[in-house]
CSV table of C-alpha atoms in Angstrom, one decimal:
chain,number,residue,atom,x,y,z
A,106,UNK,CA,-60.3,-87.2,-76.2
A,107,UNK,CA,-62.1,-90.4,-74.9
A,108,UNK,CA,-65.9,-90.1,-74.4
A,109,UNK,CA,-67.1,-90.0,-70.9
A,110,UNK,CA,-69.1,-93.0,-69.9
A,111,UNK,CA,-72.1,-92.0,-68.0
A,112,UNK,CA,-73.3,-94.8,-65.5
A,113,UNK,CA,-76.8,-96.2,-65.9
A,114,UNK,CA,-78.2,-97.4,-62.5
A,115,UNK,CA,-80.2,-100.4,-62.3
A,116,UNK,CA,-83.4,-100.0,-60.5
A,117,UNK,CA,-85.9,-102.9,-59.3
A,118,UNK,CA,-89.5,-102.0,-58.3
A,119,UNK,CA,-90.8,-105.0,-56.3
A,120,UNK,CA,-94.5,-105.6,-57.1
A,121,UNK,CA,-96.9,-107.9,-55.5
A,122,UNK,CA,-100.8,-108.4,-55.7
A,123,UNK,CA,-102.6,-105.4,-54.1
A,124,UNK,CA,-99.7,-103.0,-54.2
A,125,UNK,CA,-100.7,-99.3,-54.4
A,126,UNK,CA,-100.6,-98.0,-58.0
A,127,UNK,CA,-99.1,-94.6,-57.2
A,128,UNK,CA,-96.6,-96.1,-54.9
A,129,UNK,CA,-94.8,-97.7,-57.9
A,130,UNK,CA,-96.1,-95.8,-60.9
A,131,UNK,CA,-95.1,-92.4,-59.3
A,132,UNK,CA,-91.3,-93.5,-58.7
A,133,UNK,CA,-91.2,-95.0,-62.1
A,134,UNK,CA,-92.5,-92.0,-63.7
A,135,UNK,CA,-90.1,-89.8,-61.8
A,136,UNK,CA,-87.1,-91.8,-62.6
A,137,UNK,CA,-87.9,-92.2,-66.4
A,138,UNK,CA,-87.6,-88.4,-66.6
A,139,UNK,CA,-84.2,-88.0,-65.2
A,140,UNK,CA,-81.5,-87.7,-67.8
A,141,UNK,CA,-77.8,-86.7,-68.0
A,142,UNK,CA,-78.7,-84.3,-70.9
A,143,UNK,CA,-81.8,-82.8,-69.6
A,144,UNK,CA,-83.6,-83.6,-73.0
A,145,UNK,CA,-87.2,-84.9,-72.5
A,146,UNK,CA,-87.3,-85.5,-76.4
A,147,UNK,CA,-84.2,-87.6,-76.6
A,148,UNK,CA,-83.2,-88.4,-73.0
A,149,UNK,CA,-79.8,-89.9,-72.1
A,150,UNK,CA,-81.4,-91.9,-69.2
A,151,UNK,CA,-79.8,-92.3,-66.0
A,152,UNK,CA,-82.0,-95.1,-64.7
A,153,UNK,CA,-82.9,-98.5,-66.2
A,154,UNK,CA,-86.1,-99.6,-64.4
A,155,UNK,CA,-87.6,-103.1,-64.2
A,156,UNK,CA,-90.6,-104.4,-62.4
A,157,UNK,CA,-89.8,-107.4,-60.4
A,158,UNK,CA,-92.6,-109.7,-59.4
A,159,UNK,CA,-93.4,-113.5,-58.6
A,160,UNK,CA,-96.0,-113.7,-61.4
A,161,UNK,CA,-96.2,-112.5,-64.9
A,162,UNK,CA,-99.2,-110.5,-64.4
A,163,UNK,CA,-99.7,-108.6,-61.1
A,164,UNK,CA,-102.9,-107.0,-60.1
A,165,UNK,CA,-102.2,-104.1,-58.1
A,166,UNK,CA,-104.8,-101.7,-56.3
A,167,UNK,CA,-107.7,-100.1,-58.0
A,168,UNK,CA,-107.5,-102.9,-59.8
A,169,UNK,CA,-104.8,-102.2,-62.6
A,170,UNK,CA,-102.9,-105.2,-64.0
A,171,UNK,CA,-99.2,-104.9,-64.5
A,172,UNK,CA,-96.8,-107.1,-66.5
A,173,UNK,CA,-93.5,-107.8,-64.8
A,174,UNK,CA,-90.2,-107.3,-66.6
A,175,UNK,CA,-88.3,-110.1,-64.6
A,176,UNK,CA,-89.3,-112.7,-62.2
A,177,UNK,CA,-88.2,-112.7,-58.4
A,178,UNK,CA,-86.4,-116.0,-59.2
A,179,UNK,CA,-84.4,-114.5,-62.1
A,180,UNK,CA,-83.8,-111.1,-60.3
A,181,UNK,CA,-82.4,-113.1,-57.5
A,182,UNK,CA,-79.7,-114.5,-59.7
A,183,UNK,CA,-78.6,-111.3,-60.7
A,184,UNK,CA,-79.1,-109.5,-57.4
A,185,UNK,CA,-75.6,-107.9,-57.5
A,186,UNK,CA,-76.6,-106.0,-60.5
A,187,UNK,CA,-79.4,-103.9,-58.9
A,188,UNK,CA,-78.3,-100.5,-57.5
A,189,UNK,CA,-81.7,-99.5,-56.1
A,190,UNK,CA,-84.7,-101.5,-54.8
A,191,UNK,CA,-88.0,-99.7,-54.3
A,192,UNK,CA,-90.6,-101.4,-52.1
A,193,UNK,CA,-94.3,-99.8,-52.7
A,194,UNK,CA,-97.0,-100.1,-50.1
A,195,UNK,CA,-100.4,-101.5,-49.9
A,196,UNK,CA,-103.4,-102.2,-47.7
A,197,UNK,CA,-102.7,-103.3,-44.3
A,198,UNK,CA,-103.9,-106.9,-44.8
A,199,UNK,CA,-101.8,-107.3,-47.9
A,200,UNK,CA,-98.7,-106.1,-46.1
A,201,UNK,CA,-99.2,-108.5,-43.3
A,202,UNK,CA,-99.8,-111.3,-45.4
A,203,UNK,CA,-96.7,-110.7,-47.3
A,204,UNK,CA,-94.6,-110.5,-44.3
A,205,UNK,CA,-96.3,-113.3,-42.4
A,206,UNK,CA,-96.0,-115.7,-45.2
A,207,UNK,CA,-92.4,-115.2,-45.7
A,208,UNK,CA,-92.9,-115.5,-49.4
A,209,UNK,CA,-90.8,-114.6,-52.4
A,210,UNK,CA,-91.1,-111.0,-52.2
A,211,UNK,CA,-90.0,-110.9,-48.5
A,212,UNK,CA,-87.2,-113.2,-49.1
A,213,UNK,CA,-86.0,-110.9,-51.9
A,214,UNK,CA,-85.8,-108.0,-50.0
A,215,UNK,CA,-83.9,-109.7,-47.3
A,216,UNK,CA,-81.5,-110.9,-50.0
A,217,UNK,CA,-81.1,-107.4,-51.3
A,218,UNK,CA,-80.3,-106.3,-47.8
A,219,UNK,CA,-77.7,-108.9,-47.4
A,220,UNK,CA,-76.1,-108.6,-50.6
A,221,UNK,CA,-72.6,-106.9,-50.1
A,222,UNK,CA,-71.5,-104.4,-52.9
A,223,UNK,CA,-68.7,-101.9,-53.1
A,224,UNK,CA,-71.0,-99.0,-54.4
A,225,UNK,CA,-73.6,-97.6,-52.4
A,226,UNK,CA,-77.0,-99.2,-52.8
A,227,UNK,CA,-80.2,-97.7,-52.0
A,228,UNK,CA,-83.4,-99.4,-50.4
A,229,UNK,CA,-86.3,-97.2,-50.6
A,230,UNK,CA,-89.9,-97.8,-49.3
A,231,UNK,CA,-93.0,-95.9,-50.3
A,232,UNK,CA,-95.9,-95.4,-47.8
A,233,UNK,CA,-96.6,-98.7,-46.0
A,234,UNK,CA,-93.9,-100.3,-47.8
A,235,UNK,CA,-91.8,-99.3,-44.6
A,236,UNK,CA,-93.6,-101.9,-42.7
A,237,UNK,CA,-92.0,-104.5,-44.8
A,238,UNK,CA,-88.6,-103.0,-44.3
A,239,UNK,CA,-89.2,-102.8,-40.6
A,240,UNK,CA,-90.1,-106.3,-40.2
A,241,UNK,CA,-86.7,-107.4,-41.4
A,242,UNK,CA,-84.9,-105.4,-38.7
A,243,UNK,CA,-83.2,-103.1,-41.3
A,244,UNK,CA,-84.7,-100.0,-39.9
A,245,UNK,CA,-83.2,-100.5,-36.4
A,246,UNK,CA,-81.4,-97.4,-35.1
A,247,UNK,CA,-82.7,-95.3,-38.1
A,248,UNK,CA,-85.0,-92.4,-38.4
A,249,UNK,CA,-88.1,-93.3,-40.7
A,250,UNK,CA,-91.5,-92.5,-41.9
A,251,UNK,CA,-94.5,-93.9,-43.6
A,252,UNK,CA,-98.1,-92.7,-44.3
A,253,UNK,CA,-99.2,-90.3,-41.7
A,254,UNK,CA,-102.1,-92.5,-40.4
A,255,UNK,CA,-99.6,-95.6,-40.0
A,256,UNK,CA,-97.0,-94.0,-37.8
A,257,UNK,CA,-97.9,-95.7,-34.7
A,258,UNK,CA,-98.2,-98.9,-36.4
A,259,UNK,CA,-94.8,-98.7,-37.9
A,260,UNK,CA,-93.4,-97.9,-34.4
A,261,UNK,CA,-94.9,-101.2,-33.1
A,262,UNK,CA,-93.5,-103.2,-36.2
A,263,UNK,CA,-89.9,-101.7,-35.5
A,264,UNK,CA,-90.0,-102.4,-31.8
A,265,UNK,CA,-90.9,-106.0,-32.4
A,266,UNK,CA,-88.2,-106.4,-34.9
A,267,UNK,CA,-85.7,-104.8,-32.4
A,268,UNK,CA,-86.8,-107.5,-29.9
A,269,UNK,CA,-86.5,-110.1,-32.4
A,270,UNK,CA,-83.1,-109.2,-34.2
A,271,UNK,CA,-81.6,-106.6,-32.0
A,272,UNK,CA,-80.2,-103.2,-32.9
A,273,UNK,CA,-81.0,-99.6,-31.8
A,274,UNK,CA,-84.5,-98.0,-31.3
A,275,UNK,CA,-86.2,-96.7,-34.4
A,276,UNK,CA,-87.4,-93.1,-34.5
A,277,UNK,CA,-90.7,-92.9,-36.5
A,278,UNK,CA,-91.6,-89.3,-37.6
A,279,UNK,CA,-94.1,-87.5,-39.8
A,280,UNK,CA,-92.2,-86.5,-43.0
A,281,UNK,CA,-92.5,-86.2,-46.7
A,282,UNK,CA,-89.6,-88.6,-46.7
A,283,UNK,CA,-86.5,-89.5,-44.7
A,284,UNK,CA,-83.0,-90.2,-45.6
A,285,UNK,CA,-82.0,-92.8,-42.8
A,286,UNK,CA,-78.4,-92.9,-43.7
A,287,UNK,CA,-76.3,-95.8,-44.3
A,288,UNK,CA,-76.4,-99.4,-42.8
A,289,UNK,CA,-73.1,-101.1,-41.7
A,290,UNK,CA,-72.8,-102.5,-45.1
A,291,UNK,CA,-73.1,-99.2,-46.8
A,292,UNK,CA,-76.5,-99.4,-48.0
A,293,UNK,CA,-78.6,-96.2,-47.8
A,294,UNK,CA,-82.2,-96.4,-46.3
A,295,UNK,CA,-84.9,-93.9,-47.7
A,296,UNK,CA,-88.6,-94.1,-46.4
A,297,UNK,CA,-91.3,-91.9,-47.7
A,298,UNK,CA,-94.6,-90.8,-46.4
A,299,UNK,CA,-97.9,-91.8,-48.1
A,300,UNK,CA,-98.3,-92.2,-51.8
A,301,UNK,CA,-97.6,-88.7,-53.2
A,302,UNK,CA,-94.7,-88.4,-51.0
A,303,UNK,CA,-93.0,-91.0,-53.1
A,304,UNK,CA,-92.4,-88.3,-55.8
A,305,UNK,CA,-90.5,-86.1,-53.2
A,306,UNK,CA,-88.5,-89.2,-52.2
A,307,UNK,CA,-87.6,-90.3,-55.7
A,308,UNK,CA,-86.6,-86.8,-56.7
A,309,UNK,CA,-84.3,-86.8,-53.7
A,310,UNK,CA,-82.9,-90.2,-54.7
A,311,UNK,CA,-82.4,-88.9,-58.2
A,312,UNK,CA,-80.4,-85.9,-56.7
A,313,UNK,CA,-78.1,-88.3,-54.9
A,314,UNK,CA,-77.3,-90.4,-58.2
A,315,UNK,CA,-76.9,-87.5,-60.4
A,316,UNK,CA,-77.3,-83.8,-59.3
A,317,UNK,CA,-79.8,-81.4,-57.8
A,318,UNK,CA,-80.0,-79.8,-61.2
A,319,UNK,CA,-81.0,-82.9,-63.0
A,320,UNK,CA,-83.6,-83.6,-60.3
A,321,UNK,CA,-85.0,-80.1,-60.6
A,322,UNK,CA,-85.3,-80.7,-64.2
A,323,UNK,CA,-87.2,-83.9,-63.9
A,324,UNK,CA,-89.6,-82.0,-61.5
A,325,UNK,CA,-90.0,-79.3,-64.2
A,326,UNK,CA,-90.8,-81.8,-66.9
A,327,UNK,CA,-93.4,-83.5,-64.6
A,328,UNK,CA,-94.6,-80.1,-63.6
A,329,UNK,CA,-94.3,-81.1,-60.0
A,330,UNK,CA,-93.9,-78.7,-57.1
A,331,UNK,CA,-93.4,-80.4,-53.6
A,332,UNK,CA,-95.6,-79.2,-50.9
A,333,UNK,CA,-94.0,-76.6,-48.5
């Protein structure tokens, strides 16, 4: 009998100066514990994870310096290979500068949104990363969330994007995470609440790409119990 080939999903986590540490380290930690064989000692990993950044060294919040795996320029050349893109949040001035400067990070997110692919891709924001997504117009007509203290700000961002790009109204709600469904191109949008909510959102993402039992096993290894 031929061996069953288990798919490995390519995940990009987009980093930028000032990105919140737990916003990207949390999802990375969760996905690294998801395996097909539920064996934490010798895992058959489901996800291949790479940090994408404009610079070799990125100083995140706190501050912690992280090395990228691949540059934005090189990641753009193999954009079709990425199944999942995770966009962490950061302080409001950092997010505003990233959007207003229309820099490499912002351009890469827009390119990922516009990349057509047969298989369902996932674009997921953590915390205030939703502001970056919202400013592109991709959240139009979706139900979304962000940090509890930033819900009104996200509404304003999405309203402006709707005026600029068109599309339906965005419903912003308080939640641990929200699956906003598919875009017209077949890309799934997931947004999470603040910081620790990224654990819940990522475990949900893992259940979509594997199974609920695999996601539950990863949560058990992490000794993580989602708040009720």
